Coordinates of C-alpha atoms and ligand atoms in Angstrom, one line a residue:
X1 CA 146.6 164.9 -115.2
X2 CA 146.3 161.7 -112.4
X3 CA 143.8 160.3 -111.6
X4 CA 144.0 161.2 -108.4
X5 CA 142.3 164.7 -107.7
X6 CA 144.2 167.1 -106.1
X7 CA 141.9 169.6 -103.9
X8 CA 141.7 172.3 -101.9
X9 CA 138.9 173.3 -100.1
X10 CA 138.5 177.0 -99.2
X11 CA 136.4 178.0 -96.4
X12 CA 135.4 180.5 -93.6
X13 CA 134.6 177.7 -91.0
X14 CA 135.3 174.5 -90.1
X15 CA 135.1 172.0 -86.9
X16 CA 136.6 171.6 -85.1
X17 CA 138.6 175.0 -85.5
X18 CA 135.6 177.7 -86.0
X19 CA 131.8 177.5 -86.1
X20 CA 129.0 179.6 -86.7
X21 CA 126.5 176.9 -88.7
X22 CA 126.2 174.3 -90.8
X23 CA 129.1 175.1 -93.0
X24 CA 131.4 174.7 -90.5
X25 CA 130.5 170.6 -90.2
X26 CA 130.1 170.4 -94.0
X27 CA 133.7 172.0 -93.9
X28 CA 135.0 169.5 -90.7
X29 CA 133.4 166.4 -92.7
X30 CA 133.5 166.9 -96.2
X31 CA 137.4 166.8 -96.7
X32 CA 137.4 163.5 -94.5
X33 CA 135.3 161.9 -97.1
X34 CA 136.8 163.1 -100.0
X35 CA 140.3 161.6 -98.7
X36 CA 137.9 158.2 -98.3
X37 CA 137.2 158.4 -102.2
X38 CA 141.0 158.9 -102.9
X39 CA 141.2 162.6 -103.5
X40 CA 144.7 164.3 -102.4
X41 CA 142.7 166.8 -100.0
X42 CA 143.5 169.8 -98.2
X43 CA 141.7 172.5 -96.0
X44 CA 142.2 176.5 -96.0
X45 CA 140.7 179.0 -93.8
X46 CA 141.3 181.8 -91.5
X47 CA 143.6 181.7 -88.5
X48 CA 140.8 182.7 -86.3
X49 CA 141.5 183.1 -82.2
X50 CA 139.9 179.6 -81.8
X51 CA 142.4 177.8 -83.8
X52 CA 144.5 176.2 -81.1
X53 CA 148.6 177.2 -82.0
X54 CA 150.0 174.3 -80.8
X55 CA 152.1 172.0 -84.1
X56 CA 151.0 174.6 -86.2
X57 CA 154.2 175.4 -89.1
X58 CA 154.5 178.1 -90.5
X59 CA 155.3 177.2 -94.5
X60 CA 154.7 180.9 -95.9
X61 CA 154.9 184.1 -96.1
X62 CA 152.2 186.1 -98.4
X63 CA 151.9 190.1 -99.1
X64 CA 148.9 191.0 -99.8
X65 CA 147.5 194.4 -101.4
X66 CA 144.1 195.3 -100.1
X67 CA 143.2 199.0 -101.3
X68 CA 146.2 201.0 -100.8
X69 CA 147.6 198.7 -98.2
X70 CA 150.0 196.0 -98.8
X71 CA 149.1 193.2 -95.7
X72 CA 151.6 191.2 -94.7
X73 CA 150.4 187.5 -93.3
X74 CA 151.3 183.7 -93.2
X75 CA 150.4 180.5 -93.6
X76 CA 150.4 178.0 -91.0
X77 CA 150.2 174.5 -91.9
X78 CA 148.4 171.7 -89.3
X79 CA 146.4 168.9 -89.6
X80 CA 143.0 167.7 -89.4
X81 CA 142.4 165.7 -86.1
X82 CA 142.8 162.1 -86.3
X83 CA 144.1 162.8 -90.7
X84 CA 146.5 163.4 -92.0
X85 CA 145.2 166.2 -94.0
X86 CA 146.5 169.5 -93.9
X87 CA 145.4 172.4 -92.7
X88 CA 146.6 176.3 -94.4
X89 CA 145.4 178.5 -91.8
X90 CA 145.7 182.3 -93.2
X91 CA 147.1 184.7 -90.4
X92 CA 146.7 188.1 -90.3
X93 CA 146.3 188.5 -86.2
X94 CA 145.2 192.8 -87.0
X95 CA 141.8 190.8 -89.2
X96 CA 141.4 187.2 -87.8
X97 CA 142.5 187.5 -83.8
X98 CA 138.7 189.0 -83.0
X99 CA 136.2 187.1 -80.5
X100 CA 134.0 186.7 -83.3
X101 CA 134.3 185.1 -87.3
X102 CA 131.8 187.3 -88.6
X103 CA 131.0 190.2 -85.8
X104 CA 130.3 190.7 -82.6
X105 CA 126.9 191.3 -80.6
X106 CA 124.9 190.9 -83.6
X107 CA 126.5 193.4 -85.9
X108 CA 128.8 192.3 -88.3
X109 CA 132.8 193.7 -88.9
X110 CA 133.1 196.8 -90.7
X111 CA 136.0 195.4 -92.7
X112 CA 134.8 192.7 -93.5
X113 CA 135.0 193.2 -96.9
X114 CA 138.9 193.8 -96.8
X115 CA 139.3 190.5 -94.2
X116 CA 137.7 188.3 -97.0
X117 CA 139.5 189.7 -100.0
X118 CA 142.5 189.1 -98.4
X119 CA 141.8 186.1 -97.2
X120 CA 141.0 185.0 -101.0
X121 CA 144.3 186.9 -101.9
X122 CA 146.2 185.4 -99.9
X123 CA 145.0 181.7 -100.9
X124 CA 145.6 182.4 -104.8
X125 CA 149.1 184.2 -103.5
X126 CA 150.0 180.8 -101.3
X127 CA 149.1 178.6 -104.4
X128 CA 151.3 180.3 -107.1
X129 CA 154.3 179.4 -103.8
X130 CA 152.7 175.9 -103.0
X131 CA 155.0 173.2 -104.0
X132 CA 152.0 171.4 -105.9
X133 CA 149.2 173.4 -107.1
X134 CA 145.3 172.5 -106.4
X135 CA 143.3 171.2 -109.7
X136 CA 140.6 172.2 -108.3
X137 CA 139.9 174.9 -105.8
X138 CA 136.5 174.6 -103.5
X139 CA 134.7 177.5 -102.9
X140 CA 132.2 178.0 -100.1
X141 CA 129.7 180.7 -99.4
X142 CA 130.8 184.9 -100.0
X143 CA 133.4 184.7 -97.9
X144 CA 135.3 182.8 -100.5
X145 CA 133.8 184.0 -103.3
X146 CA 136.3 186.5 -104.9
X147 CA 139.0 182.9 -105.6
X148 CA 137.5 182.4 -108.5
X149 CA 137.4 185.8 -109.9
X150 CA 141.0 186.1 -108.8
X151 CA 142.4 183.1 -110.7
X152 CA 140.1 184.4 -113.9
X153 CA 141.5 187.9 -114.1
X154 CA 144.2 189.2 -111.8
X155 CA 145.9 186.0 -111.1
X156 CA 145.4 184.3 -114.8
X157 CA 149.1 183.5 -114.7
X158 CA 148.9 180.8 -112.3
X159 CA 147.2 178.3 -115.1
X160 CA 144.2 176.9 -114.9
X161 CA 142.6 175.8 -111.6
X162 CA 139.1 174.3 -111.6
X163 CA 136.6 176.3 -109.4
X164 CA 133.9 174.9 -108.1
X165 CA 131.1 177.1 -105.5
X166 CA 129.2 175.7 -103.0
X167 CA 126.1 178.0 -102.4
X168 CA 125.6 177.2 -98.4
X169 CA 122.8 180.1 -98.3
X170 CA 122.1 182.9 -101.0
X171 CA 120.7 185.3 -98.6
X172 CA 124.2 186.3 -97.0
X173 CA 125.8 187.4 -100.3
X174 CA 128.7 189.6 -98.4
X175 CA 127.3 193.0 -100.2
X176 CA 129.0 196.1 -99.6
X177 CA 129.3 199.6 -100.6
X178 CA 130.0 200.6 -104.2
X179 CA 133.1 202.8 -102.8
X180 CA 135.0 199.5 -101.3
X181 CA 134.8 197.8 -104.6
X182 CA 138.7 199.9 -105.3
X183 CA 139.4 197.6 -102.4
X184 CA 139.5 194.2 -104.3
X185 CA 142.2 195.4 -106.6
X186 CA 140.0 194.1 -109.4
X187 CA 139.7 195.3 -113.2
X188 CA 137.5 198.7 -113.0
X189 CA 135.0 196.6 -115.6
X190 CA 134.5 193.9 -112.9
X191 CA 132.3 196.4 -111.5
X192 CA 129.2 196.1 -113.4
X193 CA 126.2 193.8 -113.9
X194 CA 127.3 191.0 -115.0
X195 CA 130.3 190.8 -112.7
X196 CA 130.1 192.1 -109.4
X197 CA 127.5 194.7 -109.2
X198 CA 124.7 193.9 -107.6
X199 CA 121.7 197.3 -107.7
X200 CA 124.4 199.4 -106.9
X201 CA 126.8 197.5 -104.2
X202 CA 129.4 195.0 -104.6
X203 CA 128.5 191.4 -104.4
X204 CA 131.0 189.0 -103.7
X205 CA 128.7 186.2 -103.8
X206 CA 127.8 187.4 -107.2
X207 CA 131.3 187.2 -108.3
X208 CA 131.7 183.5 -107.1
X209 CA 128.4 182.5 -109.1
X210 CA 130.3 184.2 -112.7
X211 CA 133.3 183.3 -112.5
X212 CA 133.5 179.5 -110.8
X213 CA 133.9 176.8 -113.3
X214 CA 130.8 175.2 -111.6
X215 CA 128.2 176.0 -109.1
X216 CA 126.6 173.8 -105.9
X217 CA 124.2 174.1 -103.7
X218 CA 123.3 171.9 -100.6
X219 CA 120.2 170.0 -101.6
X220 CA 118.4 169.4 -105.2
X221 CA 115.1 171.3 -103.9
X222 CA 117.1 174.3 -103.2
X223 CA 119.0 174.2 -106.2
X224 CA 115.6 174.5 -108.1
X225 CA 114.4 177.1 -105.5
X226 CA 117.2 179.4 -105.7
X227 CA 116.1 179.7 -109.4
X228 CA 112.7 181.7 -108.7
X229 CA 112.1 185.2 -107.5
X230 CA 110.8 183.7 -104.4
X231 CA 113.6 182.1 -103.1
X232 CA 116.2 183.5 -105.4
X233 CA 117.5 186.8 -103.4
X234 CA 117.8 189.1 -106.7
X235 CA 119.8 186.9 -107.9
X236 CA 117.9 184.4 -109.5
X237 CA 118.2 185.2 -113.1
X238 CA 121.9 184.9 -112.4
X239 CA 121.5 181.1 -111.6
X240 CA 119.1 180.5 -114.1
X241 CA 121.3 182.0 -116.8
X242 CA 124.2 179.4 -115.7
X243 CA 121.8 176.5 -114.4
X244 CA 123.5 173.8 -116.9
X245 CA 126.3 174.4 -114.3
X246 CA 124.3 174.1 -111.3
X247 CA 123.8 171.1 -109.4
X248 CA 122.5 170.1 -105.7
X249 CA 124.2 167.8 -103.5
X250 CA 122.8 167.4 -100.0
X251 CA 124.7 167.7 -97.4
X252 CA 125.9 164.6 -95.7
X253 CA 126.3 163.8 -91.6
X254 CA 129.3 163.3 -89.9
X255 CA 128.4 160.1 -87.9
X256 CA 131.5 159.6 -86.3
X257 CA 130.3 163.2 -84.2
X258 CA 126.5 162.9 -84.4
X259 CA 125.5 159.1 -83.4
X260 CA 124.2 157.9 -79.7
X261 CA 125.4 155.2 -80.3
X262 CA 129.0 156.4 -79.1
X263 CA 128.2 160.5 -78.3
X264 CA 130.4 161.4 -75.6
X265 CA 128.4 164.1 -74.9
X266 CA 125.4 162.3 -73.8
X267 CA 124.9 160.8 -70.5
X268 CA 123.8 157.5 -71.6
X269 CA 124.2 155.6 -75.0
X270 CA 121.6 154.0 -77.4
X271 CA 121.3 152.8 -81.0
X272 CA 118.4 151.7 -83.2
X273 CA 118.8 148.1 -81.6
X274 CA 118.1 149.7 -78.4
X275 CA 116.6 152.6 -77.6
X276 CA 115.9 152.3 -73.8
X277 CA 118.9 154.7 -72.9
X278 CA 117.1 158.2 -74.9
X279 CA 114.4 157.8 -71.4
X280 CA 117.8 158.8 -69.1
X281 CA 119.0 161.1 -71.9
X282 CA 115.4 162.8 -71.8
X283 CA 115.3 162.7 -68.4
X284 CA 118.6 164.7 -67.7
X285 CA 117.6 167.2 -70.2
X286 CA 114.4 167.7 -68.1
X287 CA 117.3 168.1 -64.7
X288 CA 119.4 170.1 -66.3
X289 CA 117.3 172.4 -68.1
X290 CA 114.9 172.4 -64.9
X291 CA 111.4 171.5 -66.8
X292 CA 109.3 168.9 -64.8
X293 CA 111.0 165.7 -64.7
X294 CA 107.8 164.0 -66.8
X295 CA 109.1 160.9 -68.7
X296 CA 105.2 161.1 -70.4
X297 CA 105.6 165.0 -71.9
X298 CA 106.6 165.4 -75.0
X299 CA 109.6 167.3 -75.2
X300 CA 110.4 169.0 -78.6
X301 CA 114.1 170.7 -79.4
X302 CA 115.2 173.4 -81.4
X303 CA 119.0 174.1 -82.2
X304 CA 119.4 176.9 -84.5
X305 CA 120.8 180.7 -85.2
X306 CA 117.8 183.1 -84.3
X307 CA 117.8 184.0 -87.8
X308 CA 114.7 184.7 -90.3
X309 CA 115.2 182.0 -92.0
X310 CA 114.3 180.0 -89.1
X311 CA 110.5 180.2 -88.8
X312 CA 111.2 181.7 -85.1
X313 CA 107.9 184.0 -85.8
X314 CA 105.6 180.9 -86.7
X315 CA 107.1 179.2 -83.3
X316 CA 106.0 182.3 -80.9
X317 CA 102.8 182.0 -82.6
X318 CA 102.2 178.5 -81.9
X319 CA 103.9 178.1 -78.6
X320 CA 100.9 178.7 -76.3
X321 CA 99.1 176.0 -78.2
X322 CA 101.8 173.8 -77.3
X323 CA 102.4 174.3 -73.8
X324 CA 98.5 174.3 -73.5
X325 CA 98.8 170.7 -74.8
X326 CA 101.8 169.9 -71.6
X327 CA 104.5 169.6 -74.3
X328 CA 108.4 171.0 -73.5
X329 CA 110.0 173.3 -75.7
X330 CA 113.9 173.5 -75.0
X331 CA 115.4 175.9 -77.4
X332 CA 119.4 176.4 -78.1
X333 CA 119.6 179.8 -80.3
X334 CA 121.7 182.7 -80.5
X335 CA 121.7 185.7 -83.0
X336 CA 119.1 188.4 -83.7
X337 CA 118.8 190.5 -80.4
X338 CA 114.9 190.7 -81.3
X339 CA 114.1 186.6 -80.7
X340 CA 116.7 186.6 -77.6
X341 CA 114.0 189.1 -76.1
X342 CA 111.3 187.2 -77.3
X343 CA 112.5 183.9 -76.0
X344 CA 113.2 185.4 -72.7
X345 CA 110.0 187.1 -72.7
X346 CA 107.9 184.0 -73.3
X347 CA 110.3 181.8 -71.1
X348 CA 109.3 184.0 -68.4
X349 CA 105.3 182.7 -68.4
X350 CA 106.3 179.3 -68.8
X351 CA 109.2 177.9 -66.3
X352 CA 108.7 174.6 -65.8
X353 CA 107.8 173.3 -69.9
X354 CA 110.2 175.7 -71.6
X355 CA 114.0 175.9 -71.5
X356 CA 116.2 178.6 -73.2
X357 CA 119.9 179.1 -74.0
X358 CA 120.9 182.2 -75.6
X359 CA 124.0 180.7 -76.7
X360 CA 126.5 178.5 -78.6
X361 CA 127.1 175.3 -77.1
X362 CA 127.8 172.2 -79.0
X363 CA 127.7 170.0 -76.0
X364 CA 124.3 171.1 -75.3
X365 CA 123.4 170.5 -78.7
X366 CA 124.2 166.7 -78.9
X367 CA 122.4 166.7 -75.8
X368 CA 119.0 168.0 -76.9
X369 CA 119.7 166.3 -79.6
X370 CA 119.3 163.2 -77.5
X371 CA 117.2 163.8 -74.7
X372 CA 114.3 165.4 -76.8
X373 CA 111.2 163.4 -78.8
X374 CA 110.8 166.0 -81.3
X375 CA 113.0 168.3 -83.2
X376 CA 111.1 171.7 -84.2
X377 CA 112.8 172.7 -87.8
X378 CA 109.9 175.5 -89.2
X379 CA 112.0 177.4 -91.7
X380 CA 111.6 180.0 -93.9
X381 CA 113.9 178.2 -96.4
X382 CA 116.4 176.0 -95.8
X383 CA 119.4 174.9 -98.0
X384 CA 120.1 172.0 -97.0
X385 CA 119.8 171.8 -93.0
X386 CA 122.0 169.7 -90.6
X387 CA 119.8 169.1 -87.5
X388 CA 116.9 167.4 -88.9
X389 CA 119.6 164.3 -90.4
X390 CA 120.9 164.5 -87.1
X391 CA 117.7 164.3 -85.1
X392 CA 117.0 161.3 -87.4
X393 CA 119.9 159.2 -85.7
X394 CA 118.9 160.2 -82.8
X395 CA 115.7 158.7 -82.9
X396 CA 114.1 162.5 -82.3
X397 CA 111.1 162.6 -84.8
X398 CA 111.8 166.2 -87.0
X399 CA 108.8 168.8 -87.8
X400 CA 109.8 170.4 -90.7
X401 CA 108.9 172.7 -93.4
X402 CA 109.1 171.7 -97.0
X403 CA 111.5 173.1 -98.1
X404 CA 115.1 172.8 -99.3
X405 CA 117.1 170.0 -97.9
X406 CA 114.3 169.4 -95.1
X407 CA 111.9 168.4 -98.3
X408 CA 114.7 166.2 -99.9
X409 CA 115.2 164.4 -96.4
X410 CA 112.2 163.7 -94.1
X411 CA 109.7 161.8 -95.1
X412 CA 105.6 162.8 -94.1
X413 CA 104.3 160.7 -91.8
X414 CA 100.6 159.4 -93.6
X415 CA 98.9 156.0 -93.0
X416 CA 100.4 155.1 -96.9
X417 CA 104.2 155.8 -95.5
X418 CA 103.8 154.6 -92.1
X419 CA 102.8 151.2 -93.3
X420 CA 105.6 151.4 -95.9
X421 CA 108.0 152.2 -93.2
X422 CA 109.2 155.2 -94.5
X423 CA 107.5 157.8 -92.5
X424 CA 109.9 159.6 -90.5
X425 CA 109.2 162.7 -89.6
X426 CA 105.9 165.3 -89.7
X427 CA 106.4 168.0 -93.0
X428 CA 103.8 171.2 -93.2
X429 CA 104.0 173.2 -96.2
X430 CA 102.2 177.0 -96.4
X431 CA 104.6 179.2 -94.2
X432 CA 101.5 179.7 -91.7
X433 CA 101.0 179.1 -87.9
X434 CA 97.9 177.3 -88.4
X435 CA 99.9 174.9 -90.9
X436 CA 102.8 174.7 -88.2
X437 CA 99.8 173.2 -85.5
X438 CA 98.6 170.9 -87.3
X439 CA 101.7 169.5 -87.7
X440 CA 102.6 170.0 -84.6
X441 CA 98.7 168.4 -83.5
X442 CA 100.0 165.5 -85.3
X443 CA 102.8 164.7 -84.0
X444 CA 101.7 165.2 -80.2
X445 CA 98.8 162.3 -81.1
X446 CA 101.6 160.0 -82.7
X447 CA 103.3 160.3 -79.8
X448 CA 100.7 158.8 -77.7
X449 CA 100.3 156.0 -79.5
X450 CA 104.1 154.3 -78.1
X451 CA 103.9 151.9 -81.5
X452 CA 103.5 154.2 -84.0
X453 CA 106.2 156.5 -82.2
X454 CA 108.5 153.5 -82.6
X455 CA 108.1 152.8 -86.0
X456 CA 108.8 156.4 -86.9
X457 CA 111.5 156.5 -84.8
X458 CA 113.5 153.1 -85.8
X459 CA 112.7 154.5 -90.3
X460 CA 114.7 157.6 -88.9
X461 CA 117.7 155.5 -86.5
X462 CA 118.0 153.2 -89.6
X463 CA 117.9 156.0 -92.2
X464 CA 121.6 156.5 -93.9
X465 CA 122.8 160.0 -94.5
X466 CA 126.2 159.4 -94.3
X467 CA 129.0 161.7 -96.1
X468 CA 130.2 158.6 -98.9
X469 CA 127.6 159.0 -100.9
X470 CA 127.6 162.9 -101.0
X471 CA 131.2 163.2 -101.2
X472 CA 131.2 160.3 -104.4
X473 CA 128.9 163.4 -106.1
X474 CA 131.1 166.1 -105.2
X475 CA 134.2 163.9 -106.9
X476 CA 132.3 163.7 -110.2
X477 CA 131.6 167.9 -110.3
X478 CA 135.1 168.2 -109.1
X479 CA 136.1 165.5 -112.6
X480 CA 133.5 167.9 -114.5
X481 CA 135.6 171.0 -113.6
X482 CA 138.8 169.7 -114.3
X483 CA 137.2 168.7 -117.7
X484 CA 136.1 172.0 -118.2
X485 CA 139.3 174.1 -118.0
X486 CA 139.7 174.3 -121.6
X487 CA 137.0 176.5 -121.5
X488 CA 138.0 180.6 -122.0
X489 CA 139.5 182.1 -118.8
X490 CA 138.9 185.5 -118.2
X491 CA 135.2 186.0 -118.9
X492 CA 132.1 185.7 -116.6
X493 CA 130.6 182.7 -117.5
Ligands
ADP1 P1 122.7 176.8 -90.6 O1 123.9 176.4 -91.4 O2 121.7 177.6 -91.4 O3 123.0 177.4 -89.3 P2 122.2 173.9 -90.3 O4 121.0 173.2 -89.7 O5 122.7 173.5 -91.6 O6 121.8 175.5 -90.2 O7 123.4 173.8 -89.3 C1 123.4 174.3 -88.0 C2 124.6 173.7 -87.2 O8 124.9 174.6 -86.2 C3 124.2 172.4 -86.5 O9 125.3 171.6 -86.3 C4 123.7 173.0 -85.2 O10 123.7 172.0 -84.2 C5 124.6 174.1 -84.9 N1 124.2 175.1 -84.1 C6 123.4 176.2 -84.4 N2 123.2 177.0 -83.3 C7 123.8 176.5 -82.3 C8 124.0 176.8 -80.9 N3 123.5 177.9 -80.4 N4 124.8 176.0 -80.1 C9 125.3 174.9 -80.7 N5 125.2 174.5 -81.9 C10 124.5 175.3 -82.8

């Protein structure tokens, strides 16, 4: 063993190749860092239609068996922008050359169950070819979930190889019928509660949480959270069984995408220093989104999937209160057909204060991200969240719920914090309208008060989220793995 960590991190998304959420920028940033602390890093992921083909190598071949079919596929090797680190793109055009990652129009691949298995066959099979092998392979989310369960049983030849498994979100635990399990080529056994079975389906995600050497998740609230019935998806005795291996590490931001102070997206740039540019930023938000061109109303942002998880139903319920106040609301969504009628529905009775784009659009984003004062983040639950750190640079005061990685980042705005300087956003707790107003109530009257609004705005600018520190935490689990490898193979843990 070196000291220097060798690492491969496995994933289903990543900027700037594919993205559906937030584990594409973890994916994009996180093995940027981890080359900053030293480790020898390298990516893996699907060869999706997205992934431009230009200086892409091909450096293997892999055969496959999924069910009764051998797939044939390769490997082509790239690099990250700007890095030197590679890229293993698995290509299998008949599974990955689709419009969509996941599904299309809302409804998700039927094979999805045989694109992900062999995408986690593949890796293992590329690794036992590789001329170095990993240390330690890093898992993320269900998609990725069966590389661990691979290296412990079918593929126990190939030595050991740390695993580590990033929990992104337990709700989307890749669960399918009981009938496909034949599919995974998997010891018959492996089917059964404390494996893969999961009330009567196969759960990937389940198999990821057994078999990996350690277990993450993306904030230390969650990580406690994802240990009770409420929050825990069926699967929280599971994590509470194996919680000496469990550990939260929030996510970090990528500044060198998300900062004003050099954003190419926006049409005018600002830092904490100065902040006089956000006005033209909010005032070509009001243009372009056609709202009333009102430097003086508020103007509160949502990016997010139309999921759920995201609090959409507390938001409809509150909206009239808002716009009854003369606030904005400019919300970038796509997902669940039932919230793109909504939106369009309530859009409808208020043109000039609300703006909505039922679509993906990353540009956009960085522009709300800018031009708006507030950023609405009401969810559910949240793992670890993105949007709210980023809001924070960009001086755009967050409303969040307290949970997850939004209760591990913003701080409540209360006369104690503000005169500590800390305050830096406006938190609610009950999952309730009326407790979503009263934040909301709040944060409207700290915004007419231009000092206060300042001082909440420069705790956020100043506020350091960066990747170092996250990516220093990650090293030491990935250290812990490697340290663990003596441990039995073959077993759930
Ligand atoms: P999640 O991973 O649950 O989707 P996060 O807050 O962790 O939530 O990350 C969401 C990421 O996806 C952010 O970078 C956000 O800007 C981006 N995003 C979500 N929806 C859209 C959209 N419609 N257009 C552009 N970016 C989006």
């Amino acid at each position: 063993m070196t000291d220097t960590l060798r690492v491969l991190l496995c994933t289903s998304e990543a900027v700037p190749f594919a993205k559906t959420g937030g584990l594409a920028d973890v994916s994009g940033a996180l093995p940027r860092a981890l080359a900053g602390q030293g480790c020898d890093v390298g990516l893996m992921m699907p060869a999706y239609r997205s992934v431009p083909r230009d200086d892409l190598e091909a450096v293997a071949a892999v055969r496959v068996p999924v069910g009764p079919q051998t797939h044939e596929g390769r490997i082509l090797r790239g690099v990250m922008p700007g890095t030197t680190i590679p890229v293993y793109f698995v290509e299998h055009p008949a599974f990955f050359d689709r419009p969509g990652l996941y599904g299309e129009g809302g409804r998700d691949y039927p094979d999805n169950l045989e694109r992900f298995a062999f995408f986690c066959r593949a890796a293992v099979e590329y690794i036992r070819q590789a001329p170095r092998r990993p240390e330690i392979i890093h898992c993320n989310d269900w998609q990725t979930a069966l590389i661990p369960v691979y290296l412990t049983t079918t593929h126990r030849d190939l030595g050991p190889i740390g695993t580590l498994f990033t929990i992104h979100n337990l709700a989307y635990q890749g669960l399918f019928p009981a009938e496909q399990f034949g599919m995974l080529g998997l010891p018959p056994d492996l089917y059964g509660i404390d494996a893969l079975e999961y009330w009567g389906q196969v759960s990937l995600l389940k198999g990821g949480l057994r078999f990996a050497d350690l277990l993450t998740t993306v904030s230390e609230r969650y990580a406690e959270e994802i240990q009770t019935e409420e929050f825990g998806c069926g699967l929280e005795g599971v994590l509470r069984h194996r919680r000496d291996r469990l550990i939260g590490i929030l996510n970090g931001v990528d500044y060198g995408a998300w900062d004003p102070a050099h954003d190419p997206h926006i049409p005018a740039r600002y830092s904490a220093e100065d902040v006089s540019a956000k006005a033209r930023c909010k005032e070509h938000l009001q243009r372009e989104q056609r709202l009333a061109r009102d430097p003086r109303a508020p103007l509160i942002g949502m990016v997010t999937r139309l999921a759920d998880q995201k609090g959409l139903d507390l938001v409809a319920a509150v909206i009239e209160d808002v716009m009854a106040r003369g606030a904005q609301f400019v919300l970038l969504g796509t997902g669940d057909p039932k919230y793109h009628q909504l939106f369009t529905r309530l859009r409808g009775r208020y043109r000039r204060q609300m703006a909505v784009t039922l679509s993906f659009d990353d540009s956009l984003a960085h522009r709300i991200e800018a031009g708006a004062d507030m950023f609405l983040m009401p969810s559910r639950y949240e793992p670890s969240g993105l949007n709210q750190l980023y809001s924070l640079r960009y001086g755009t005061v967050p409303i969040v719920r307290r949970t997850g990685g939004l209760a591990d980042s913003i701080t409540d705005c209360t006369s104690e914090t503000l005169a500590a300087g800390t305050a830096t956003g406006f938190v609610f707790t009950p999952y309730t309208p009326d407790a979503l107003r009263q934040a909301l109530e709040r944060a409207l009257s700290a915004f007419a008060d231009p000092a206060m609004w300042r001082r909440l705005q420069q705790a956020g600018m100043r506020a350091d989220f960066s990747w170092a520190r996250s990516a220093a935490r990650y090293v030491e689990a990935y250290r812990g793995a490697r340290e663990m490898l003596s441990v039995s193979l073959g077993t759930p843990r």
